[in-house]
Coordinates of C-alpha atoms and ligand atoms in Angstrom, one line a residue:
M575 CA -5.8 -30.1 5.3
A576 CA -8.9 -30.3 7.5
K577 CA -12.1 -30.1 5.5
V578 CA -13.3 -26.6 5.1
S579 CA -17.0 -25.6 5.3
I580 CA -18.5 -23.4 2.6
R581 CA -20.8 -20.5 3.1
N582 CA -22.6 -18.8 0.2
E583 CA -22.9 -15.3 1.6
I584 CA -20.8 -12.6 2.9
R585 CA -21.6 -10.9 6.2
F586 CA -20.5 -7.5 7.5
I587 CA -21.8 -4.5 9.4
L588 CA -22.7 -1.4 7.5
N589 CA -22.9 1.6 9.9
G590 CA -25.3 0.2 12.5
S591 CA -26.9 -2.7 10.6
D592 CA -25.9 -6.3 9.9
V593 CA -25.7 -7.0 6.1
V594 CA -25.8 -10.5 4.5
L595 CA -25.3 -10.7 0.8
S596 CA -25.6 -13.9 -1.1
S597 CA -25.5 -12.5 -4.6
M598 CA -23.0 -10.1 -6.2
A599 CA -20.6 -9.8 -9.1
S600 CA -17.0 -10.5 -8.2
D601 CA -16.2 -7.0 -9.6
A602 CA -18.9 -5.1 -7.7
T603 CA -17.3 -2.2 -5.9
L604 CA -18.2 -1.0 -2.4
L605 CA -18.8 2.5 -3.8
D606 CA -21.4 1.5 -6.4
W607 CA -23.2 -0.7 -3.9
L608 CA -23.3 2.1 -1.3
R609 CA -24.6 4.7 -3.8
L610 CA -26.8 2.5 -6.0
D611 CA -28.1 -0.2 -3.7
R612 CA -28.1 1.5 -0.4
S613 CA -28.7 5.1 -1.5
L614 CA -25.9 6.3 0.7
R615 CA -24.7 9.0 -1.6
G616 CA -22.6 11.0 0.9
T617 CA -19.7 8.9 -0.4
K618 CA -18.7 10.4 -3.8
E619 CA -17.1 9.2 -6.9
G620 CA -14.4 11.6 -8.2
C621 CA -11.7 9.6 -10.1
A622 CA -12.7 6.0 -9.5
E623 CA -9.0 5.1 -9.3
G624 CA -7.9 5.7 -5.7
D625 CA -6.4 9.1 -6.3
C626 CA -8.8 11.8 -5.1
G627 CA -10.3 10.3 -1.8
A628 CA -13.9 11.6 -2.5
C629 CA -15.0 8.0 -1.9
T630 CA -13.2 7.5 1.5
V631 CA -15.0 5.3 4.1
L632 CA -13.7 3.6 7.1
V633 CA -13.4 -0.2 7.3
G634 CA -13.0 -1.7 10.8
K635 CA -11.4 -5.1 11.0
L636 CA -10.3 -7.4 13.8
S637 CA -6.6 -7.7 14.1
S638 CA -4.1 -8.9 16.7
S639 CA -4.3 -5.4 18.3
G640 CA -8.2 -5.5 18.4
L641 CA -10.7 -3.7 16.3
V642 CA -8.9 -1.3 13.9
Y643 CA -10.6 1.3 11.7
E644 CA -8.8 2.4 8.5
S645 CA -9.6 4.8 5.7
V646 CA -10.0 3.1 2.3
N647 CA -11.1 4.0 -1.2
A648 CA -14.5 2.6 -1.7
C649 CA -14.2 3.1 -5.5
I650 CA -11.5 0.3 -5.8
R651 CA -12.5 -1.8 -2.8
F652 CA -14.5 -4.8 -3.9
L653 CA -17.7 -5.8 -2.0
G654 CA -16.5 -9.4 -1.9
S655 CA -13.5 -8.4 0.3
L656 CA -15.6 -7.1 3.1
D657 CA -16.5 -10.3 4.9
G658 CA -16.3 -9.9 8.7
T659 CA -15.7 -6.1 8.6
H660 CA -17.5 -2.9 9.8
V661 CA -18.0 -0.4 7.0
V662 CA -18.5 3.1 8.3
T663 CA -19.8 5.8 5.9
V664 CA -20.1 9.6 6.4
E665 CA -23.8 9.1 7.1
H666 CA -22.9 7.3 10.3
L667 CA -21.2 10.3 11.9
R668 CA -23.1 11.4 14.9
G669 CA -22.6 14.3 17.3
R670 CA -24.6 15.1 20.4
P671 CA -28.4 15.3 19.8
G672 CA -29.1 18.0 17.3
Q673 CA -25.4 18.7 16.6
L674 CA -22.9 17.9 14.0
H675 CA -20.0 15.5 14.6
P676 CA -16.8 17.3 15.9
V677 CA -15.0 16.7 12.6
Q678 CA -17.9 18.2 10.6
Q679 CA -18.3 21.1 12.9
A680 CA -14.6 22.0 12.7
M681 CA -14.8 21.8 8.9
V682 CA -17.8 24.2 9.0
D683 CA -16.3 26.7 11.5
F684 CA -12.9 26.8 9.8
H685 CA -14.3 27.1 6.3
G686 CA -12.9 23.8 5.2
S687 CA -15.4 23.3 2.4
Q688 CA -16.6 25.3 -0.7
C689 CA -18.3 23.2 -3.4
G690 CA -18.4 20.3 -0.9
F691 CA -17.7 17.5 -3.4
C692 CA -14.5 16.4 -1.6
T693 CA -15.7 17.2 1.9
P694 CA -17.2 13.8 2.9
G695 CA -13.9 12.2 1.9
F696 CA -11.8 14.7 3.9
V697 CA -14.2 14.3 6.9
M698 CA -13.8 10.5 6.8
S699 CA -10.0 10.7 6.6
L700 CA -9.8 13.1 9.4
Y701 CA -12.3 11.0 11.4
G702 CA -10.0 8.0 11.0
L703 CA -7.0 10.0 12.1
W704 CA -8.8 11.6 15.1
M705 CA -9.7 8.2 16.4
K706 CA -6.1 7.1 16.4
S707 CA -4.7 10.4 17.7
S708 CA -6.7 13.2 19.2
D709 CA -3.9 15.7 19.0
P710 CA -2.1 14.9 15.7
S711 CA 1.0 16.8 14.5
N712 CA 0.8 18.8 11.3
E713 CA 2.9 16.0 9.7
A714 CA 0.4 13.3 10.8
I715 CA -2.5 15.4 9.4
E716 CA -0.8 15.9 6.1
K717 CA 0.0 12.2 5.9
A718 CA -3.6 11.3 6.7
L719 CA -4.8 13.6 3.9
Q720 CA -2.2 12.7 1.2
G721 CA -4.9 10.7 -0.5
N722 CA -7.6 13.5 -0.5
L723 CA -7.7 16.2 -3.2
C724 CA -9.7 19.4 -3.1
R725 CA -9.9 21.5 -6.2
C726 CA -11.4 24.7 -4.6
T727 CA -11.0 25.3 -0.9
G728 CA -7.3 25.0 -0.6
Y729 CA -5.7 22.9 2.2
E730 CA -4.8 25.5 4.8
A731 CA -8.5 25.9 6.0
I732 CA -8.8 22.1 6.2
M733 CA -5.5 21.9 8.2
R734 CA -6.9 24.5 10.6
A735 CA -10.1 22.5 11.0
A736 CA -8.1 19.3 11.5
R737 CA -6.1 20.9 14.3
A738 CA -9.3 22.1 16.0
I739 CA -11.3 18.9 16.1
S740 CA -10.6 17.9 19.7
S741 CA -11.9 21.3 20.9
Y742 CA -15.4 20.1 19.7
G743 CA -15.4 16.7 21.5
K744 CA -13.5 13.8 22.9
A745 CA -12.5 10.9 20.6
T746 CA -13.0 8.6 23.6
K747 CA -16.7 9.6 23.7
D748 CA -17.2 9.1 20.0
P749 CA -19.9 6.5 19.2
L750 CA -17.3 4.2 17.5
A751 CA -15.2 4.3 20.6
V752 CA -18.1 3.7 22.9
E753 CA -19.5 0.9 20.8
R754 CA -16.1 -0.8 20.2
K755 CA -16.8 -3.7 22.5
A756 CA -20.2 -4.4 21.1
I757 CA -19.0 -4.1 17.5
T758 CA -16.0 -6.4 18.3
A759 CA -18.4 -9.0 19.6
R760 CA -20.6 -8.8 16.5
L761 CA -17.6 -9.2 14.2
E762 CA -16.3 -12.1 16.3
A763 CA -19.7 -13.8 16.0
M764 CA -19.4 -13.6 12.2
R765 CA -16.1 -15.5 12.2
D766 CA -16.9 -19.2 11.4
G767 CA -13.7 -20.2 9.7
A768 CA -15.7 -21.0 6.5
R769 CA -14.7 -20.4 2.9
V770 CA -17.1 -18.0 1.1
E771 CA -18.2 -18.9 -2.4
I772 CA -20.7 -16.8 -4.3
G773 CA -22.0 -17.3 -7.8
A774 CA -21.5 -20.2 -10.1
G775 CA -18.8 -21.5 -12.4
K776 CA -16.5 -19.0 -13.9
K777 CA -18.5 -16.1 -12.4
R778 CA -17.7 -17.2 -8.9
L779 CA -16.0 -15.1 -6.2
I780 CA -14.2 -16.9 -3.5
V781 CA -12.9 -15.9 -0.1
P782 CA -10.7 -18.8 1.1
A783 CA -10.9 -19.8 4.8
N784 CA -7.1 -19.4 5.3
V785 CA -3.8 -19.7 3.4
D786 CA -3.9 -23.5 3.0
D787 CA -7.4 -23.2 1.6
F788 CA -6.2 -20.5 -0.8
A789 CA -3.4 -22.8 -2.0
A790 CA -5.9 -25.6 -2.6
V791 CA -8.4 -23.3 -4.4
L792 CA -5.8 -21.7 -6.6
D793 CA -4.3 -25.1 -7.5
K794 CA -7.7 -26.2 -8.8
E795 CA -8.5 -22.9 -10.4
P796 CA -5.2 -21.5 -11.6
G797 CA -6.8 -19.0 -14.0
A798 CA -8.6 -17.1 -11.2
T799 CA -7.7 -13.5 -10.5
I800 CA -6.0 -13.2 -7.1
V801 CA -7.1 -10.0 -5.4
A802 CA -5.2 -8.8 -2.4
G803 CA -5.6 -5.0 -1.6
S804 CA -7.1 -4.4 -5.1
T805 CA -5.2 -1.1 -5.5
D806 CA -4.1 -2.4 -8.9
V807 CA -6.9 -4.8 -9.7
G808 CA -9.5 -2.3 -8.8
L809 CA -8.3 -0.1 -11.7
W810 CA -8.5 -3.0 -14.1
V811 CA -12.2 -2.9 -13.5
T812 CA -13.0 0.8 -13.1
K813 CA -10.6 1.9 -15.9
H814 CA -10.3 -1.0 -18.2
M815 CA -13.6 -2.9 -17.7
R816 CA -11.7 -6.1 -17.4
D817 CA -13.5 -9.2 -16.3
I818 CA -11.8 -10.5 -13.2
S819 CA -14.0 -13.5 -12.4
P820 CA -13.5 -16.0 -11.0
A821 CA -11.8 -13.8 -8.3
I822 CA -10.1 -15.0 -5.1
F823 CA -10.0 -12.4 -2.4
I824 CA -7.0 -12.8 -0.1
G825 CA -6.8 -9.6 1.9
D826 CA -6.8 -10.4 5.6
L827 CA -6.3 -14.1 5.1
D828 CA -5.2 -16.1 8.1
G829 CA -1.6 -17.3 7.6
L830 CA -0.8 -14.6 5.0
C831 CA -0.9 -11.5 7.0
T832 CA 1.9 -11.8 9.6
I833 CA 5.2 -9.9 9.7
A834 CA 7.9 -11.2 12.0
E835 CA 11.7 -11.1 12.5
D836 CA 13.8 -14.1 13.1
N837 CA 17.6 -14.2 13.1
G838 CA 17.9 -10.8 11.4
V839 CA 15.5 -11.6 8.6
I840 CA 12.0 -10.0 8.5
T841 CA 9.4 -12.2 6.9
I842 CA 6.5 -10.3 5.4
G843 CA 3.4 -12.3 4.5
A844 CA 2.0 -11.5 1.1
G845 CA -1.2 -10.1 2.6
V846 CA 0.5 -7.6 4.8
T847 CA -0.4 -4.0 3.9
Y848 CA 1.9 -1.1 3.8
T849 CA 0.3 0.3 6.9
E850 CA 0.7 -3.0 8.8
A851 CA 4.3 -3.3 7.7
F852 CA 5.2 0.3 8.4
S853 CA 6.0 0.2 12.2
M854 CA 8.3 -2.8 12.1
L855 CA 10.1 -1.9 8.8
A856 CA 10.5 1.8 9.7
K857 CA 12.0 0.8 13.1
R858 CA 14.3 -2.0 11.8
I859 CA 15.2 -0.5 8.4
P860 CA 14.6 3.2 9.0
T861 CA 15.3 4.1 5.4
L862 CA 12.1 2.4 4.3
G863 CA 9.9 4.7 6.5
P864 CA 10.1 7.8 4.3
L865 CA 9.7 5.7 1.1
F866 CA 6.5 4.0 2.4
D867 CA 5.1 7.4 3.4
R868 CA 5.3 8.3 -0.3
I869 CA 3.5 5.2 -1.7
G870 CA 0.0 6.3 -2.7
G871 CA -2.1 8.0 -0.1
E872 CA -3.2 6.7 3.3
Q873 CA -6.2 4.9 1.9
V874 CA -4.0 3.1 -0.7
R875 CA -1.5 2.1 2.0
N876 CA -4.3 0.8 4.2
M877 CA -5.3 -1.6 1.4
G878 CA -2.3 -2.2 -0.8
T879 CA 0.1 -5.1 0.0
I880 CA 3.8 -5.6 -0.5
G881 CA 3.0 -9.0 -2.0
G882 CA 0.8 -7.3 -4.6
N883 CA 3.5 -4.8 -5.4
I884 CA 5.9 -7.6 -6.1
A885 CA 3.5 -10.0 -7.8
N886 CA 2.2 -7.4 -10.3
G887 CA 5.8 -7.3 -11.7
S888 CA 5.5 -3.6 -12.5
P889 CA 8.8 -1.9 -13.5
I890 CA 7.8 1.1 -11.4
G891 CA 6.6 -0.7 -8.2
D892 CA 8.4 1.0 -5.3
T893 CA 9.3 -1.9 -3.1
P894 CA 11.1 -4.4 -5.4
P895 CA 14.3 -2.3 -6.0
P896 CA 15.0 -1.6 -2.2
L897 CA 14.1 -5.2 -1.4
I898 CA 16.4 -6.5 -4.1
A899 CA 19.2 -4.2 -2.9
L900 CA 18.7 -5.6 0.6
G901 CA 19.1 -9.2 -0.8
A902 CA 15.5 -10.3 -0.2
R903 CA 14.2 -13.7 -1.1
L904 CA 10.7 -14.7 -2.2
T905 CA 8.7 -17.7 -1.2
L906 CA 6.2 -19.0 -3.8
R907 CA 3.7 -21.7 -3.1
K908 CA 1.7 -24.1 -5.3
G909 CA -0.6 -26.4 -3.4
K910 CA 1.6 -27.7 -0.6
K911 CA 4.9 -27.2 -2.5
R912 CA 7.0 -24.1 -1.7
R913 CA 10.2 -22.7 -3.3
T914 CA 12.2 -19.8 -2.3
I915 CA 14.2 -17.7 -4.8
P916 CA 16.2 -14.5 -4.9
L917 CA 13.6 -11.7 -5.4
E918 CA 15.5 -10.3 -8.4
T919 CA 15.1 -13.6 -10.4
F920 CA 11.3 -13.3 -10.1
F921 CA 11.2 -10.6 -12.6
I922 CA 11.9 -12.1 -16.0
A923 CA 10.6 -9.6 -18.6
Y924 CA 7.9 -7.0 -18.9
G925 CA 4.7 -8.6 -17.7
K926 CA 6.4 -11.9 -17.1
Q927 CA 7.4 -13.3 -13.7
D928 CA 8.7 -16.6 -12.5
R929 CA 5.3 -17.8 -11.3
L930 CA 3.9 -21.1 -12.3
S931 CA 0.3 -21.7 -13.1
G932 CA -1.6 -22.1 -9.7
E933 CA 1.4 -20.7 -7.8
F934 CA 1.2 -17.6 -5.6
V935 CA 3.5 -15.3 -3.6
E936 CA 3.4 -16.4 0.0
A937 CA 6.0 -14.2 1.7
V938 CA 9.1 -12.1 1.2
H939 CA 12.1 -12.4 3.4
V940 CA 14.1 -9.3 4.0
P941 CA 17.5 -9.3 5.7
V942 CA 18.0 -6.4 8.2
P943 CA 21.1 -4.5 7.1
A944 CA 24.0 -5.4 9.4
K945 CA 25.6 -2.7 11.5
G946 CA 28.1 -0.6 9.6
T947 CA 26.5 -1.3 6.2
K948 CA 25.0 1.5 4.2
F949 CA 21.5 1.5 2.6
A950 CA 19.6 4.2 0.8
V951 CA 16.6 4.5 -1.5
H952 CA 15.5 7.5 -3.5
K953 CA 12.2 7.9 -5.3
I954 CA 12.0 10.5 -8.1
T955 CA 8.5 11.8 -8.9
K956 CA 7.0 15.0 -10.3
R957 CA 5.0 15.6 -7.1
R958 CA 6.3 14.7 -3.7
D959 CA 3.1 12.9 -2.4
E960 CA 0.9 10.4 -4.1
D961 CA 2.8 10.1 -7.3
I962 CA 4.1 7.2 -9.3
T963 CA 7.8 6.7 -9.7
A964 CA 9.7 8.1 -12.7
A965 CA 12.9 6.5 -11.4
L966 CA 13.8 4.9 -8.1
G967 CA 17.3 3.9 -7.0
A968 CA 18.2 1.7 -4.1
F969 CA 21.8 1.2 -2.9
F970 CA 23.3 -1.2 -0.4
L971 CA 27.0 -1.0 0.4
T972 CA 29.5 -2.7 2.6
L973 CA 33.0 -1.3 2.9
A974 CA 36.0 -3.3 3.9
K975 CA 38.3 -2.0 6.7
D976 CA 40.6 -0.5 4.2
G977 CA 37.8 1.6 2.7
T978 CA 37.3 -0.5 -0.4
V979 CA 33.9 -1.7 -1.6
A980 CA 33.5 -5.2 -0.2
D981 CA 29.9 -5.7 -1.3
V982 CA 27.5 -3.6 -3.3
R983 CA 23.9 -4.1 -4.6
I984 CA 22.2 -1.4 -6.7
A985 CA 18.7 -1.8 -8.1
Y986 CA 16.5 0.5 -10.0
G987 CA 12.8 0.9 -10.9
G988 CA 11.6 2.9 -13.9
M989 CA 14.8 2.3 -15.8
A990 CA 14.0 -1.0 -17.6
A991 CA 11.1 -3.4 -18.3
T992 CA 11.5 -4.9 -14.9
P993 CA 13.0 -3.8 -11.5
K994 CA 16.7 -4.4 -12.3
R995 CA 20.1 -4.5 -10.8
A996 CA 22.9 -2.2 -12.1
S997 CA 25.3 -5.1 -12.6
A998 CA 27.9 -3.2 -14.7
V999 CA 27.9 -0.3 -12.3
E1000 CA 28.3 -2.7 -9.3
K1001 CA 31.2 -4.4 -11.1
A1002 CA 32.9 -1.1 -11.6
L1003 CA 32.7 -0.3 -7.9
L1004 CA 33.5 -3.7 -6.3
G1005 CA 37.0 -3.9 -4.8
K1006 CA 37.7 -0.2 -5.5
P1007 CA 38.2 2.5 -2.9
W1008 CA 34.9 4.3 -2.1
T1009 CA 35.9 7.6 -3.5
E1010 CA 34.4 10.2 -5.8
Q1011 CA 36.8 9.2 -8.5
T1012 CA 35.6 5.5 -8.3
V1013 CA 32.0 6.6 -8.3
E1014 CA 32.4 8.9 -11.3
A1015 CA 34.1 6.1 -13.3
A1016 CA 31.2 3.8 -12.3
M1017 CA 28.7 6.3 -13.5
A1018 CA 29.9 5.8 -17.0
E1019 CA 28.8 2.2 -16.8
Y1020 CA 25.0 3.0 -16.5
A1021 CA 24.6 2.9 -20.3
K1022 CA 25.5 -0.8 -20.2
D1023 CA 22.8 -1.6 -17.7
F1024 CA 19.9 0.6 -18.8
T1025 CA 18.3 2.0 -21.9
P1026 CA 15.4 3.8 -20.2
L1027 CA 12.2 4.9 -22.1
T1028 CA 10.6 8.3 -22.6
D1029 CA 7.0 8.4 -21.3
M1030 CA 4.6 10.8 -19.6
R1031 CA 6.6 10.6 -16.3
A1032 CA 10.1 11.5 -17.6
S1033 CA 12.3 11.5 -20.7
A1034 CA 14.9 8.8 -21.3
E1035 CA 17.6 11.4 -20.9
Y1036 CA 16.2 12.7 -17.6
R1037 CA 16.0 9.1 -16.3
A1038 CA 19.5 8.3 -17.3
L1039 CA 21.0 11.4 -15.8
A1040 CA 18.9 11.2 -12.6
A1041 CA 19.9 7.5 -12.1
R1042 CA 23.6 8.3 -12.4
N1043 CA 23.3 11.3 -10.1
L1044 CA 21.5 9.2 -7.4
L1045 CA 24.7 7.1 -7.1
L1046 CA 26.7 10.4 -6.7
R1047 CA 24.2 11.4 -4.0
F1048 CA 24.6 8.1 -2.3
F1049 CA 28.3 8.6 -2.3
A1050 CA 28.0 12.2 -1.0
E1051 CA 25.7 11.1 1.8
T1052 CA 27.6 8.0 2.9
S1053 CA 31.2 9.4 2.7
G1054 CA 30.3 12.3 5.0
T1055 CA 31.0 14.9 2.4
R1056 CA 27.4 16.0 2.6
K1057 CA 24.5 15.6 5.1
P1058 CA 21.7 13.3 4.0
I1059 CA 19.4 15.4 1.8
Q1060 CA 15.7 15.1 2.7
V1061 CA 13.2 17.4 1.2
S1062 CA 10.2 18.0 3.6
R1063 CA 6.7 18.3 2.4
H1064 CA 6.7 22.0 3.0
E1065 CA 9.8 22.6 0.9
A1066 CA 8.4 20.5 -1.9
A1067 CA 5.1 22.4 -2.0
Ligands
FAD102 C1 -3.8 6.0 -6.1 C2 -2.8 4.9 -6.2 C3 -1.5 5.3 -5.9 C4 -0.5 4.3 -6.0 N1 0.8 4.7 -5.7 C5 1.8 3.8 -5.8 C6 3.1 4.1 -5.4 O1 3.4 5.3 -5.0 N2 4.1 3.2 -5.5 C7 3.8 1.9 -5.9 O2 4.7 1.1 -6.0 N3 2.5 1.5 -6.2 C8 1.5 2.4 -6.2 N4 0.3 2.1 -6.5 C9 0.0 0.7 -7.0 C10 -0.4 -0.3 -5.9 O3 -0.9 0.4 -4.8 C11 0.7 -1.2 -5.5 O4 1.2 -1.9 -6.6 C12 0.2 -2.2 -4.4 O5 1.3 -2.7 -3.7 C13 -0.6 -3.4 -5.0 O6 -0.9 -4.3 -4.0 P1 -2.4 -4.8 -3.8 O7 -2.5 -5.7 -2.6 O8 -3.4 -3.7 -3.9 O9 -2.5 -5.7 -5.2 P2 -3.8 -6.1 -6.0 O10 -4.3 -5.0 -6.8 O11 -4.7 -6.9 -5.2 O12 -3.0 -7.2 -7.0 C14 -2.0 -6.7 -7.9 C15 -1.5 -7.8 -8.7 O13 -0.8 -8.8 -8.0 C16 -1.5 -10.1 -8.0 N5 -1.4 -10.6 -6.6 C17 -1.7 -10.0 -5.5 N6 -1.3 -10.7 -4.4 C18 -0.7 -11.9 -5.0 C19 -0.1 -13.0 -4.4 N7 0.0 -13.2 -3.1 N8 0.4 -14.0 -5.2 C20 0.3 -13.8 -6.5 N9 -0.3 -12.8 -7.1 C21 -0.8 -11.8 -6.4 C22 -2.9 -9.8 -8.5 O14 -3.5 -10.9 -9.1 C23 -2.6 -8.6 -9.4 O15 -2.1 -9.1 -10.6 C24 -0.8 3.0 -6.4 C25 -2.1 2.6 -6.7 C26 -3.1 3.6 -6.6 C27 -4.5 3.2 -6.9
FES103 S1 -13.3 8.2 -6.4 FE1 -11.4 9.1 -6.3 S2 -10.3 7.9 -4.9 FE2 -12.2 6.9 -5.1
FES104 S1 -14.6 21.9 -1.6 FE1 -14.7 21.8 -3.8 S2 -13.4 20.1 -4.3 FE2 -13.0 20.5 -2.2

């Protein structure tokens, strides 16, 4: 590998000003820095765990499609991850001289705020949406606001304000749109291809220059904490006060953030966020679109990666079961050595994955279901939006010409200590006619595959029953006896 130069500072733009920081803790959050160091207190702390959206800011980054601004949760975004970005806080919103910004004016006129604590967060989420779409649908507005909670106004007034923003001004005339070229040039000038290292010894934070540099750094420092989107690691710090240093920040790393299809297999780099993966996956594997829409809120999807969702080994991560059902494979890398394994074998036991010291998840390879095959995934939660899975079932089925089951893969989350296949159920289905009778017989096999737990999300009995019934639902939807059942946001409310 070519020798990499090292820089001992991070550089980014905060609102209109260039920022250079050469000293910071690896666990310093953007929210604390904004409020305590910069006295920018418009950005609020509600939950400090990515749920309420009071801390929403926009982060602009250079991508293959140019400068893109996304809403993020400043409470769980680490300062060290901001190198080469443009951070925009609510203080930067500007209207015509002497006037409020269109988003703010709409919120005032449509009574979108009472106590005001959540308001800057809503304003920033709506601002991010308005820049992408000046006439968004109700669904798009609701999606953009999934990660913003308001305890007093109620959402109808905010929805009305959101629909009216464009009557107060044009998104193309907004300062961020007008200054796009200049900001892009400033961000490009910050790119020097260097590795960033701040602090000394075990307290260091490192932003590798690219994926090869990451592999080399981790090989030397295998005990370091890998931080991708920080939507899990952020909570280790804000909720559990865990020491994450030395930390290696890999969000936006060159060589880790591409998604591409080759020969019917989609390869997703471990640094690809849910938002970045959405358009290709929802187009090529449409069943995944509605699932992705229910992972966290928009801010979490803008930061969180599929690689992080796999690497954390959580039994309730939403992407492993459908990817296992699709027959995905995982590439792990240590230094220059790579190995590719079936995704399901990565999960060994609770908190234990097949990952060697100094090894990292580089990419996941997902076969696009062939024509005529059937694939479904169902997530069960108490709340439709922004809720963690109680149980999730994913089903992949190929029928032979005579109507018998030629191939079947069923995987669940929330039913065991790891994401897990329902092997006994699959065995009971294989080679049998795809009929209600076969399915009902197979449902009796669930007890061999799973002994679910009772916890705050669901009882063991509920999980066991729901898991069995999801198979029946899959049968009903795929055999044409019932239309696919999809509950809309309005029906769920
Ligand atoms: C409000 C909120 C809502 C959420 N809702 C959902 C939800 O609905 N469904 C769901 O599944 N999850 C949810 N999550 C959890 C989280 O968003 C996901 O697990 C996410 O995919 C984690 O990705 P990340 O990039 O943020 O990982 P990080 O937090 O950066 O890292 C997670 C773990 O993976 C490791 N890691 C990251 N990348 C690699 C790599 N390339 N190689 C090796 N190790 C690596 C880290 O060291 C860490 O152990 C939610 C989180 C929040 C805060
Ligand atoms: S403070 Fe609640 S999401 Fe950040
Ligand atoms: S206005 Fe009070 S929390 Fe939303």
